[in-house]
Coordinates of C-alpha atoms in Angstrom, one line a residue:
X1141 CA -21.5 110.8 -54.6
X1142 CA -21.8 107.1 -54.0
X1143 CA -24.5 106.3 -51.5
X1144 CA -24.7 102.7 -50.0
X1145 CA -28.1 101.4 -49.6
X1146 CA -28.8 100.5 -46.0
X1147 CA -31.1 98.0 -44.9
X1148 CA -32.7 98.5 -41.2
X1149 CA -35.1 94.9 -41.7
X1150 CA -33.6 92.6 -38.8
X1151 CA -32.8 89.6 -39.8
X1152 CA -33.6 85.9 -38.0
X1153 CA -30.3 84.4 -36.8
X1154 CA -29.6 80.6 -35.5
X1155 CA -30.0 81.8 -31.7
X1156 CA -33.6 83.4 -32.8
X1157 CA -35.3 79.8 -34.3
X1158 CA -34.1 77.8 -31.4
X1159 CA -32.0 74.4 -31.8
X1160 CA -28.9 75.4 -30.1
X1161 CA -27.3 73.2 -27.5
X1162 CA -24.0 71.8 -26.0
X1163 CA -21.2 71.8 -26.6
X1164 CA -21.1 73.5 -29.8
X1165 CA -24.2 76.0 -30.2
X1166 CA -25.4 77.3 -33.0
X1167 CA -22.3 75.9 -35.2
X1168 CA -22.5 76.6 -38.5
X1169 CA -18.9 76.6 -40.1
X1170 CA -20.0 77.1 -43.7
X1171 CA -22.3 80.5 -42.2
X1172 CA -25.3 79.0 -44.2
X1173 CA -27.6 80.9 -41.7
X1174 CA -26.2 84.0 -43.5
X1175 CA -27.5 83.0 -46.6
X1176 CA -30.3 84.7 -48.3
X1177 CA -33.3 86.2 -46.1
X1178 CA -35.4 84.7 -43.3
X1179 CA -37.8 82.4 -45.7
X1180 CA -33.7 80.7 -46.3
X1181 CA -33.2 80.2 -43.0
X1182 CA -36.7 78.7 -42.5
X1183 CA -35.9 76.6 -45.0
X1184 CA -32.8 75.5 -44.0
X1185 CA -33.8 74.7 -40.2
X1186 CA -37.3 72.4 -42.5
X1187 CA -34.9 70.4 -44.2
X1188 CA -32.8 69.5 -41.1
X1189 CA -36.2 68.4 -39.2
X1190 CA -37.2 66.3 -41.9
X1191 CA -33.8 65.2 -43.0
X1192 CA -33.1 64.1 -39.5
X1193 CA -36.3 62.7 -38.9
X1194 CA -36.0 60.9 -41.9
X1195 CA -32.3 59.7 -40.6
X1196 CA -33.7 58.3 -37.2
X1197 CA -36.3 56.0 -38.9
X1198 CA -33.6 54.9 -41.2
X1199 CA -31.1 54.6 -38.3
X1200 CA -33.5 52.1 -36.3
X1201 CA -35.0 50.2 -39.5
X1202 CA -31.4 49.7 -40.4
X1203 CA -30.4 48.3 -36.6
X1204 CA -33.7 46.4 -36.4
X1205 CA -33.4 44.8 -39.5
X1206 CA -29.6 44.3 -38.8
X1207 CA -30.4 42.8 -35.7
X1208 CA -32.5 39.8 -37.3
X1209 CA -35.8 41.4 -35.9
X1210 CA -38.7 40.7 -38.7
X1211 CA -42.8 40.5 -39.3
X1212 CA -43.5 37.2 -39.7
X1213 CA -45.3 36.2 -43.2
X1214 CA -44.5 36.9 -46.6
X1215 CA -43.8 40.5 -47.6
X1216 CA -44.9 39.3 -51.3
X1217 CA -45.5 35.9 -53.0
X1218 CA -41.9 35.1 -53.4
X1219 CA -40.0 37.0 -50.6
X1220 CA -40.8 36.4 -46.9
X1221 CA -39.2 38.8 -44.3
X1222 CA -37.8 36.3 -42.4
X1223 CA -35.1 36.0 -45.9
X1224 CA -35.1 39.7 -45.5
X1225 CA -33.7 39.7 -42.2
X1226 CA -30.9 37.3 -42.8
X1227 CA -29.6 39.6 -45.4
X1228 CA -27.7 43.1 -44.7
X1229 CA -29.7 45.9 -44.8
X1230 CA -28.5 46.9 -48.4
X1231 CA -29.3 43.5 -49.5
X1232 CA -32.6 43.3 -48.0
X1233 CA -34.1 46.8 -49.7
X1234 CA -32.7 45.3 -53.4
X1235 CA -34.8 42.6 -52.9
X1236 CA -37.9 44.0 -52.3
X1237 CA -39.6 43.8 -55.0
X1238 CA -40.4 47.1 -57.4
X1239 CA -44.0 47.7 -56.1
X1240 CA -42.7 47.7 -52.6
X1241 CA -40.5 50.2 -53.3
X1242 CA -42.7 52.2 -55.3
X1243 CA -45.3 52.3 -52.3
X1244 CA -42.7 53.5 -49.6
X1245 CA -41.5 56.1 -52.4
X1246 CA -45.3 56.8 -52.4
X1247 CA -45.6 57.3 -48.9
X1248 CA -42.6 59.8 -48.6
X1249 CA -44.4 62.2 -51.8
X1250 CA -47.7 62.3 -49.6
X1251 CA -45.5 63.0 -46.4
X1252 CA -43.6 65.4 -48.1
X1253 CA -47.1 66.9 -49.9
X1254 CA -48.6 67.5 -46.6
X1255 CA -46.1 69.2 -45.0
X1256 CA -45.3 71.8 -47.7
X1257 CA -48.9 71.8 -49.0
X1258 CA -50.5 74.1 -45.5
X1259 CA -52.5 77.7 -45.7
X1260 CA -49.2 79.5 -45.0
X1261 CA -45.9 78.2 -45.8
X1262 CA -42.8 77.6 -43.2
X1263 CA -41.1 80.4 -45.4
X1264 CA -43.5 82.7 -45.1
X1265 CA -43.7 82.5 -41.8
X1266 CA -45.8 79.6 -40.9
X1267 CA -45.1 76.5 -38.6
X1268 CA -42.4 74.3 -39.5
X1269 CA -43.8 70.8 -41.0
X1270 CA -44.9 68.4 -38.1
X1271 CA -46.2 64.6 -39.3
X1272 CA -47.0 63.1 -35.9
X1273 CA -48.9 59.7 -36.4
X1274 CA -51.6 59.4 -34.7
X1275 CA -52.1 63.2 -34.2
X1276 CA -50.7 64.4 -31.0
X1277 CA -51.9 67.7 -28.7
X1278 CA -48.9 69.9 -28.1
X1279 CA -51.2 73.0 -27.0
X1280 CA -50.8 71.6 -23.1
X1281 CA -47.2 71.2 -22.9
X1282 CA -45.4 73.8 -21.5
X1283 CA -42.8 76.4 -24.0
X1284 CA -40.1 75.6 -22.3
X1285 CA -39.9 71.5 -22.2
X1286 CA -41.3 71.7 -25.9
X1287 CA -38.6 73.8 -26.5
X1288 CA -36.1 71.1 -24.6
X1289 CA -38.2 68.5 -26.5
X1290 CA -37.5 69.9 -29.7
X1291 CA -33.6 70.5 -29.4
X1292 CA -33.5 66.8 -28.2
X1293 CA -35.1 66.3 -32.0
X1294 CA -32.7 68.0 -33.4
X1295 CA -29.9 66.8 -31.6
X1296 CA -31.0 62.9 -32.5
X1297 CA -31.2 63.7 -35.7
X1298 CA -28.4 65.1 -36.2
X1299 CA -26.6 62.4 -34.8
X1300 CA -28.8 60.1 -36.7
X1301 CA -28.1 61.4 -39.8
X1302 CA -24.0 61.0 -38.9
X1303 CA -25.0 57.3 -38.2
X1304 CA -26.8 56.5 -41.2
X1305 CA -23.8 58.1 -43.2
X1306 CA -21.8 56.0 -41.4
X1307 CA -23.4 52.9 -42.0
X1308 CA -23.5 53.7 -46.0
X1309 CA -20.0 54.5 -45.9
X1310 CA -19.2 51.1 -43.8
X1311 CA -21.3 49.0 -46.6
X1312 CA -19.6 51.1 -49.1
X1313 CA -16.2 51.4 -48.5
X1314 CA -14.4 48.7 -46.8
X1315 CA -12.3 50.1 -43.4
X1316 CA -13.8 53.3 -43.8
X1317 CA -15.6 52.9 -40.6
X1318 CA -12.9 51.2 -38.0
X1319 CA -15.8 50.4 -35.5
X1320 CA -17.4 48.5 -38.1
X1321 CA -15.2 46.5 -39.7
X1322 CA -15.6 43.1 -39.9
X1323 CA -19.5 43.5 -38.9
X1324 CA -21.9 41.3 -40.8
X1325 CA -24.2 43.6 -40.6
X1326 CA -21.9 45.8 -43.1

């Protein structure tokens, strides 16, 4: 006699962690949420906060620094970010010099580090990674706007994360983005 093993643990689902809004809630054509067990899912919903979080400060450096916006002074001995902001964005980051980059590469590892470094782990059932800067209260805010709050988050970072895309794909591929065609900027 062949006996199927039944499991009776219940199982988190994309309603249960929250992020679901208009018009198309909880989509999720590929059915990633159904991968694995809850520490997946967990997982999967930590690496949309920080990718998108990641795509919103790359969305408004790229704009800002598109837009001709720049620190005055020298950003090393030879390149001042005044040339910086005459350059597209692309330009601009190959000619910061290596130790630049190495120092914002720096900064994303102790980010990173911190978040996945606490007592218990997002997987296992801890909080999901927060890096506010400075350190911010959320303890007096009520459930339900922090709740609103964070599927705004999600929802700008989502679309954050389509915009950066786009704007690699624009600098990449001539035409592929019709908008922004023929933008210097690209």
């Amino acid at each position: 006699m062949n006996k199927k093993s039944v499991s009776t643990v219940a199982r988190a689902t994309l309603a249960d962690i929250g992020g679901a809004t208009a018009p198309a809630k909880n989509f999720d054509p590929l059915r990633l949420s159904t991968v694995g067990d809850d520490s997946t899912l967990a997982w999967f919903r930590a690496a949309e906060l920080k990718h998108s979080r990641v795509a919103m400060l790359a969305t408004t450096g790229y704009l800002v620094q598109a837009s001709g916006f720049h620190f005055p002074g020298m950003l090393s001995s030879n390149v001042s970010f005044e040339e910086l902001s005459k350059m597209n964005p692309f330009d601009a980051w190959d000619a910061v010099p290596d130790a630049g980059k190495a120092q914002i590469i720096g900064t994303i590892f102790l980010a990173e580090l911190s978040t996945e470094s606490k007592a218990v782990h997002y997987t296992k059932g801890g909080p999901l990674p927060e890096i506010v800067f400075p350190k911010f209260d959320f303890s007096n805010i009520d459930e339900d706007v922090l709740a609103t709050k964070r599927c705004r988050e999600l929802n700008n970072g989502r679309l954050a994360m389509i915009a950066i895309m786009s704007f690699i794909a624009a600098n990449n591929i001539e035409g592929s983005v019709p908008a922004l065609a023929g933008n210097p900027a690209f």
